[in-house]
């Protein structure tokens, strides 16, 4: 960014005098002759996402060049958090993928095995493992930050009457948990789990004495409820819930799909998806393509959802040391 002499002089004056004198040296902005020159190099950027075949990008080449695009991101934004860049590697017993650091094969998409958040986007619909009716699946909340331990929120489309809950724990269960509900009718976007103002009221702190907790409480009416934990009450590896039920009388309100789950601090771990395979727009195909574009630079978004820091480091090593691509721009997950 270049600053005009007039603007630079005004800045130096403002920095060196008191408030009274600074008011006398205000900069007058002239829209026809701006004092700030914008550097237009690398202004235009585009996602070259993995869901398109390579032929589509080759067909778009002239449009990308004419449009002045020079920064190109792979494998996408949000989808990057499900993508393993290297198909050569292995899963450990908990579902963590370790990629080879010297050899490469076409990457693939993984599906988390500990997901607690409901999914319904772009035709990809999945129930939460917290209430999918299967004891063999579970949500695993990991202690990523001791000050902000894992927790979950249930959101209903309207206020519901609630009077009891049941939680079936995994091997990692807490000493106690807090059962809370939102005190107002509506939580503004993005919702209770990210609200700047906390309006959760604690209904009770429930002790956990066995692998199944059943808790009856005086009826409450709310749209949002939360299960929260304190770090001292959790095992060092976090907390696991296999199934959760919320009752209104005899009806389990989590039996259908008329609600949303939000689960914070879900542990990494996945399995390879079988409904989306043979993704031909892979890392090497992407790099081969952008070499055909003038002044093109790669922006790589590493997997911060099902991936690990070790997997990301392996990608950097393979790209820059093994292949010599000298990629300088790396993003850690999407919108973090």
Tab-separated table of C-alpha atoms in Angstrom:
chain	number	residue	atom	x	y	z
A	1	UNK	CA	0.000	0.000	0.000
A	2	UNK	CA	1.438	3.384	-1.048
A	3	UNK	CA	0.634	6.533	0.983
A	4	UNK	CA	0.704	9.986	-0.603
A	5	UNK	CA	3.184	12.592	0.784
A	6	UNK	CA	0.271	14.750	1.933
A	7	UNK	CA	-1.303	11.902	3.883
A	8	UNK	CA	2.048	10.738	5.280
A	9	UNK	CA	2.825	14.249	6.459
A	10	UNK	CA	-0.527	14.546	8.159
A	11	UNK	CA	0.071	11.230	9.919
A	12	UNK	CA	3.455	12.350	11.254
A	13	UNK	CA	1.960	15.601	12.501
A	14	UNK	CA	-0.902	13.803	14.221
A	15	UNK	CA	1.515	11.381	15.875
A	16	UNK	CA	3.671	14.123	17.336
A	17	UNK	CA	1.237	16.662	18.764
A	18	UNK	CA	-1.467	16.807	21.397
A	19	UNK	CA	-5.186	16.461	20.871
A	20	UNK	CA	-5.764	20.225	20.468
A	21	UNK	CA	-3.201	20.575	17.662
A	22	UNK	CA	-4.225	17.288	16.043
A	23	UNK	CA	-7.722	18.658	15.473
A	24	UNK	CA	-6.181	21.492	13.427
A	25	UNK	CA	-4.377	19.061	11.110
A	26	UNK	CA	-7.288	16.887	9.954
A	27	UNK	CA	-6.875	15.218	6.552
A	28	UNK	CA	-9.459	16.312	3.980
A	29	UNK	CA	-10.462	13.360	1.800
A	30	UNK	CA	-10.860	14.069	-1.922
A	31	UNK	CA	-12.771	11.227	-3.591
A	32	UNK	CA	-11.397	12.225	-6.994
A	33	UNK	CA	-7.782	12.114	-5.814
A	34	UNK	CA	-7.512	9.440	-3.094
A	35	UNK	CA	-4.503	9.479	-0.828
A	36	UNK	CA	-4.205	5.679	-0.645
A	37	UNK	CA	-3.130	3.676	-3.704
A	38	UNK	CA	-4.449	0.111	-3.737
A	39	UNK	CA	-2.047	-2.630	-4.772
A	40	UNK	CA	-4.115	-4.680	-7.205
A	41	UNK	CA	-1.595	-7.521	-7.479
A	42	UNK	CA	-3.134	-10.827	-6.319
A	43	UNK	CA	-6.479	-9.149	-5.746
A	44	UNK	CA	-8.488	-11.814	-7.579
A	45	UNK	CA	-8.693	-15.295	-6.064
A	46	UNK	CA	-10.815	-18.390	-6.677
A	47	UNK	CA	-11.581	-21.745	-5.097
A	48	UNK	CA	-10.803	-24.623	-7.424
A	49	UNK	CA	-12.891	-27.134	-5.502
A	50	UNK	CA	-12.511	-30.906	-5.694
A	51	UNK	CA	-16.124	-31.590	-6.706
A	52	UNK	CA	-15.488	-30.453	-10.303
A	53	UNK	CA	-13.761	-32.626	-12.918
A	54	UNK	CA	-10.423	-31.328	-14.275
A	55	UNK	CA	-12.028	-30.648	-17.672
A	56	UNK	CA	-14.248	-27.953	-16.166
A	57	UNK	CA	-11.273	-25.906	-15.008
A	58	UNK	CA	-9.483	-26.274	-18.325
A	59	UNK	CA	-12.651	-24.999	-20.018
A	60	UNK	CA	-12.584	-21.976	-17.663
A	61	UNK	CA	-8.934	-21.101	-18.262
A	62	UNK	CA	-9.459	-18.120	-20.573
A	63	UNK	CA	-12.074	-16.624	-18.221
A	64	UNK	CA	-9.754	-16.963	-15.218
A	65	UNK	CA	-6.862	-15.364	-17.099
A	66	UNK	CA	-8.977	-12.534	-18.522
A	67	UNK	CA	-10.430	-11.907	-15.075
A	68	UNK	CA	-6.970	-11.396	-13.593
A	69	UNK	CA	-7.158	-14.348	-11.176
A	70	UNK	CA	-3.791	-15.276	-9.673
A	71	UNK	CA	-4.552	-16.950	-6.300
A	72	UNK	CA	-6.166	-20.390	-6.411
A	73	UNK	CA	-7.261	-22.375	-3.360
A	74	UNK	CA	-7.344	-26.166	-3.009
A	75	UNK	CA	-9.199	-28.354	-2.063
A	76	UNK	CA	-12.012	-25.906	-1.114
A	77	UNK	CA	-13.171	-24.087	2.028
A	78	UNK	CA	-15.402	-26.043	4.408
A	79	UNK	CA	-14.900	-29.286	2.472
A	80	UNK	CA	-11.163	-29.065	3.112
A	81	UNK	CA	-11.869	-30.085	6.704
A	82	UNK	CA	-12.998	-33.519	5.468
A	83	UNK	CA	-10.278	-34.045	2.850
A	84	UNK	CA	-7.150	-36.167	3.274
A	85	UNK	CA	-4.654	-34.929	0.700
A	86	UNK	CA	-2.706	-38.200	0.443
A	87	UNK	CA	-4.298	-41.597	-0.157
A	88	UNK	CA	-1.156	-43.377	1.062
A	89	UNK	CA	-1.170	-43.753	4.837
A	90	UNK	CA	-3.035	-45.547	7.606
A	91	UNK	CA	-5.683	-45.103	10.297
A	92	UNK	CA	-4.912	-45.778	13.946
A	93	UNK	CA	-7.349	-47.500	16.318
A	94	UNK	CA	-9.144	-44.220	17.113
A	95	UNK	CA	-9.646	-43.117	13.502
A	96	UNK	CA	-6.731	-40.705	13.058
A	97	UNK	CA	-5.239	-40.738	9.547
A	98	UNK	CA	-1.459	-40.526	9.183
A	99	UNK	CA	-0.292	-39.685	5.665
A	100	UNK	CA	2.969	-40.832	4.115
A	101	UNK	CA	5.518	-38.000	3.897
A	102	UNK	CA	7.415	-39.080	0.771
A	103	UNK	CA	4.974	-41.021	-1.426
A	104	UNK	CA	1.645	-39.750	-2.724
A	105	UNK	CA	-1.598	-41.076	-4.182
A	106	UNK	CA	-4.927	-39.405	-4.932
A	107	UNK	CA	-6.632	-38.011	-1.800
A	108	UNK	CA	-10.072	-38.876	-0.431
A	109	UNK	CA	-12.889	-37.569	1.746
A	110	UNK	CA	-13.386	-38.803	5.298
A	111	UNK	CA	-16.503	-38.822	7.443
A	112	UNK	CA	-16.044	-38.162	11.154
A	113	UNK	CA	-16.876	-41.062	13.428
A	114	UNK	CA	-17.385	-38.888	16.523
A	115	UNK	CA	-19.649	-36.187	15.073
A	116	UNK	CA	-22.227	-34.688	17.391
A	117	UNK	CA	-23.442	-31.825	15.173
A	118	UNK	CA	-26.309	-32.631	12.808
A	119	UNK	CA	-25.490	-32.249	9.119
A	120	UNK	CA	-27.847	-31.078	6.380
A	121	UNK	CA	-26.083	-29.215	3.581
A	122	UNK	CA	-25.736	-29.696	-0.171
A	123	UNK	CA	-27.590	-33.011	-0.014
A	124	UNK	CA	-25.302	-34.404	2.700
A	125	UNK	CA	-27.678	-35.316	5.526
A	126	UNK	CA	-26.508	-37.049	8.685
A	127	UNK	CA	-28.094	-37.431	12.103
A	128	UNK	CA	-26.053	-36.627	15.167
A	129	UNK	CA	-24.296	-39.593	16.774
A	130	UNK	CA	-25.762	-38.235	20.006
A	131	UNK	CA	-29.251	-39.392	19.011
A	132	UNK	CA	-29.070	-41.744	16.033
A	133	UNK	CA	-30.471	-44.746	17.919
A	134	UNK	CA	-27.146	-46.609	17.736
A	135	UNK	CA	-25.161	-47.376	20.860
A	136	UNK	CA	-22.124	-48.351	18.752
A	137	UNK	CA	-21.704	-44.749	17.534
A	138	UNK	CA	-20.895	-41.806	19.794
A	139	UNK	CA	-19.851	-38.201	20.185
A	140	UNK	CA	-16.391	-37.779	21.683
A	141	UNK	CA	-15.717	-34.327	23.104
A	142	UNK	CA	-12.018	-33.608	23.536
A	143	UNK	CA	-10.510	-31.072	25.947
A	144	UNK	CA	-8.899	-28.756	23.425
A	145	UNK	CA	-8.988	-25.795	25.819
A	146	UNK	CA	-9.294	-26.353	29.594
A	147	UNK	CA	-11.027	-22.967	29.934
A	148	UNK	CA	-13.651	-23.958	27.336
A	149	UNK	CA	-14.287	-27.703	27.733
A	150	UNK	CA	-16.548	-29.642	25.324
A	151	UNK	CA	-20.311	-29.122	25.488
A	152	UNK	CA	-23.455	-29.629	23.405
A	153	UNK	CA	-26.601	-27.686	22.516
A	154	UNK	CA	-29.995	-28.897	21.283
A	155	UNK	CA	-32.073	-26.441	19.264
A	156	UNK	CA	-35.790	-26.996	18.593
A	157	UNK	CA	-37.742	-25.044	15.945
A	158	UNK	CA	-40.086	-23.760	18.672
A	159	UNK	CA	-40.447	-23.853	22.453
A	160	UNK	CA	-41.001	-27.353	23.834
A	161	UNK	CA	-42.070	-28.720	27.222
A	162	UNK	CA	-39.292	-30.824	28.755
A	163	UNK	CA	-39.321	-32.855	31.961
A	164	UNK	CA	-36.573	-35.493	31.850
A	165	UNK	CA	-33.459	-36.654	30.079
A	166	UNK	CA	-31.382	-39.789	29.680
A	167	UNK	CA	-27.717	-40.037	28.714
A	168	UNK	CA	-25.844	-43.243	27.858
A	169	UNK	CA	-22.137	-42.601	28.343
A	170	UNK	CA	-19.136	-44.137	26.626
A	171	UNK	CA	-16.027	-45.297	28.448
A	172	UNK	CA	-15.114	-41.678	29.184
A	173	UNK	CA	-17.789	-40.276	31.454
A	174	UNK	CA	-17.784	-37.206	33.713
A	175	UNK	CA	-18.239	-36.931	37.458
A	176	UNK	CA	-21.059	-34.460	36.835
A	177	UNK	CA	-22.602	-32.223	34.173
A	178	UNK	CA	-24.625	-29.035	34.063
A	179	UNK	CA	-28.100	-29.115	32.516
A	180	UNK	CA	-29.082	-25.620	31.325
A	181	UNK	CA	-31.662	-23.926	29.140
A	182	UNK	CA	-31.878	-20.628	27.229
A	183	UNK	CA	-34.061	-18.091	28.987
A	184	UNK	CA	-35.344	-16.264	25.877
A	185	UNK	CA	-37.459	-17.393	22.944
A	186	UNK	CA	-34.798	-16.861	20.327
A	187	UNK	CA	-31.015	-16.942	20.097
A	188	UNK	CA	-29.760	-14.770	17.267
A	189	UNK	CA	-27.548	-16.262	14.589
A	190	UNK	CA	-25.168	-18.059	14.881
A	191	UNK	CA	-27.019	-19.430	17.913
A	192	UNK	CA	-26.562	-20.433	21.531
A	193	UNK	CA	-23.262	-22.225	20.873
A	194	UNK	CA	-21.581	-19.027	19.622
A	195	UNK	CA	-23.686	-16.258	21.172
A	196	UNK	CA	-21.735	-13.294	22.489
A	197	UNK	CA	-24.159	-12.938	25.394
A	198	UNK	CA	-24.724	-16.054	27.483
A	199	UNK	CA	-28.390	-16.432	28.438
A	200	UNK	CA	-28.184	-20.036	29.593
A	201	UNK	CA	-29.717	-20.680	32.999
A	202	UNK	CA	-28.557	-23.687	34.985
A	203	UNK	CA	-31.469	-25.965	35.817
A	204	UNK	CA	-29.260	-28.289	37.866
A	205	UNK	CA	-25.872	-29.948	38.240
A	206	UNK	CA	-26.348	-33.690	37.829
A	207	UNK	CA	-24.007	-36.272	39.323
A	208	UNK	CA	-22.944	-39.209	37.151
A	209	UNK	CA	-22.764	-42.539	38.996
A	210	UNK	CA	-23.161	-45.152	36.250
A	211	UNK	CA	-22.969	-45.714	32.502
A	212	UNK	CA	-26.556	-44.442	32.133
A	213	UNK	CA	-27.892	-41.263	33.738
A	214	UNK	CA	-31.634	-40.697	34.061
A	215	UNK	CA	-32.722	-37.330	35.401
A	216	UNK	CA	-36.241	-36.073	36.102
A	217	UNK	CA	-36.800	-32.338	36.610
A	218	UNK	CA	-39.631	-29.846	37.012
A	219	UNK	CA	-41.083	-29.078	33.584
A	220	UNK	CA	-39.378	-26.302	31.651
A	221	UNK	CA	-40.414	-24.730	28.355
A	222	UNK	CA	-37.623	-23.663	26.023
A	223	UNK	CA	-36.189	-23.855	22.519
A	224	UNK	CA	-32.596	-24.493	23.536
A	225	UNK	CA	-30.966	-26.755	26.106
A	226	UNK	CA	-27.309	-27.386	26.823
A	227	UNK	CA	-25.197	-30.071	28.470
A	228	UNK	CA	-22.040	-28.466	29.822
A	229	UNK	CA	-19.014	-29.826	31.656
A	230	UNK	CA	-16.267	-28.490	33.894
A	231	UNK	CA	-12.758	-29.603	33.081
A	232	UNK	CA	-12.014	-30.966	36.614
A	233	UNK	CA	-15.056	-33.265	36.246
A	234	UNK	CA	-13.799	-34.819	32.998
A	235	UNK	CA	-11.275	-37.579	32.292
A	236	UNK	CA	-8.105	-36.246	30.675
A	237	UNK	CA	-9.160	-37.629	27.279
A	238	UNK	CA	-12.551	-35.916	27.342
A	239	UNK	CA	-16.125	-37.189	27.391
A	240	UNK	CA	-18.113	-39.684	25.326
A	241	UNK	CA	-21.885	-39.863	24.848
A	242	UNK	CA	-23.370	-42.793	22.954
A	243	UNK	CA	-27.039	-41.779	23.109
A	244	UNK	CA	-29.076	-38.933	24.530
A	245	UNK	CA	-32.843	-38.594	24.985
A	246	UNK	CA	-34.963	-35.594	25.970
A	247	UNK	CA	-38.512	-36.321	27.098
A	248	UNK	CA	-41.772	-34.454	27.119
A	249	UNK	CA	-43.943	-36.876	29.061
A	250	UNK	CA	-43.497	-40.240	27.315
A	251	UNK	CA	-42.236	-38.739	24.038
A	252	UNK	CA	-38.536	-38.642	23.225
A	253	UNK	CA	-38.128	-35.361	21.322
A	254	UNK	CA	-34.805	-36.509	19.855
A	255	UNK	CA	-36.276	-39.578	18.186
A	256	UNK	CA	-37.022	-37.822	14.896
A	257	UNK	CA	-35.232	-35.065	13.004
A	258	UNK	CA	-37.133	-31.979	14.151
A	259	UNK	CA	-34.174	-30.383	15.951
A	260	UNK	CA	-30.479	-29.567	15.565
A	261	UNK	CA	-27.498	-30.655	17.615
A	262	UNK	CA	-24.369	-28.531	17.990
A	263	UNK	CA	-21.379	-30.258	19.539
A	264	UNK	CA	-18.277	-28.264	20.452
A	265	UNK	CA	-14.713	-29.642	20.643
A	266	UNK	CA	-15.390	-32.882	18.790
A	267	UNK	CA	-12.330	-35.104	18.629
A	268	UNK	CA	-10.637	-35.848	15.304
A	269	UNK	CA	-11.255	-39.285	13.854
A	270	UNK	CA	-12.938	-40.502	10.687
A	271	UNK	CA	-13.415	-43.228	8.125
A	272	UNK	CA	-13.230	-43.036	4.344
A	273	UNK	CA	-16.504	-42.069	2.693
A	274	UNK	CA	-17.982	-44.631	0.323
A	275	UNK	CA	-20.605	-42.338	-1.260
A	276	UNK	CA	-18.071	-39.977	-2.836
A	277	UNK	CA	-14.944	-41.610	-4.210
A	278	UNK	CA	-12.501	-41.395	-7.139
A	279	UNK	CA	-12.064	-37.615	-6.891
A	280	UNK	CA	-9.996	-36.880	-9.989
A	281	UNK	CA	-9.277	-33.216	-9.155
A	282	UNK	CA	-6.452	-34.055	-6.748
A	283	UNK	CA	-3.440	-32.146	-5.460
A	284	UNK	CA	-1.052	-33.039	-8.292
A	285	UNK	CA	-3.711	-32.347	-10.948
A	286	UNK	CA	-4.341	-28.962	-9.301
A	287	UNK	CA	-0.628	-28.080	-9.278
A	288	UNK	CA	-0.218	-29.171	-12.895
A	289	UNK	CA	-3.128	-26.940	-13.894
A	290	UNK	CA	-2.109	-23.715	-12.158
A	291	UNK	CA	1.320	-23.964	-13.775
A	292	UNK	CA	-0.493	-23.247	-17.053
A	293	UNK	CA	-1.822	-19.917	-15.713
A	294	UNK	CA	0.289	-16.716	-15.695
A	295	UNK	CA	1.460	-15.578	-12.237
A	296	UNK	CA	-0.698	-18.229	-10.531
A	297	UNK	CA	-0.052	-19.090	-6.878
A	298	UNK	CA	-1.440	-21.986	-4.862
A	299	UNK	CA	-3.283	-21.447	-1.581
A	300	UNK	CA	-3.628	-24.739	0.291
A	301	UNK	CA	-6.294	-25.183	2.975
A	302	UNK	CA	-5.260	-28.010	5.298
A	303	UNK	CA	-7.695	-30.280	7.091
A	304	UNK	CA	-8.491	-28.912	10.569
A	305	UNK	CA	-11.675	-30.975	10.931
A	306	UNK	CA	-10.830	-34.673	10.630
A	307	UNK	CA	-7.133	-34.037	10.056
A	308	UNK	CA	-4.237	-33.446	12.426
A	309	UNK	CA	-1.278	-31.076	12.606
A	310	UNK	CA	0.960	-34.031	11.724
A	311	UNK	CA	-1.001	-34.608	8.519
A	312	UNK	CA	-0.775	-30.909	7.615
A	313	UNK	CA	2.984	-30.876	8.226
A	314	UNK	CA	3.365	-33.922	5.979
A	315	UNK	CA	1.608	-32.015	3.182
A	316	UNK	CA	3.958	-29.044	3.557
A	317	UNK	CA	6.965	-31.353	3.496
A	318	UNK	CA	5.781	-33.289	0.458
A	319	UNK	CA	4.797	-30.149	-1.494
A	320	UNK	CA	7.866	-28.045	-0.789
A	321	UNK	CA	10.694	-30.461	-0.005
A	322	UNK	CA	9.852	-33.570	-2.006
A	323	UNK	CA	8.216	-31.847	-5.007
A	324	UNK	CA	9.816	-28.402	-4.729
A	325	UNK	CA	6.590	-26.464	-5.366
A	326	UNK	CA	7.581	-23.694	-2.925
A	327	UNK	CA	3.981	-23.073	-1.851
A	328	UNK	CA	4.056	-20.139	0.549
A	329	UNK	CA	0.382	-19.652	1.396
A	330	UNK	CA	-1.296	-22.169	3.690
A	331	UNK	CA	-4.597	-21.913	5.546
A	332	UNK	CA	-5.397	-23.924	8.666
A	333	UNK	CA	-8.987	-25.028	8.101
A	334	UNK	CA	-11.826	-22.922	6.771
A	335	UNK	CA	-13.017	-19.705	8.454
A	336	UNK	CA	-11.083	-20.306	11.666
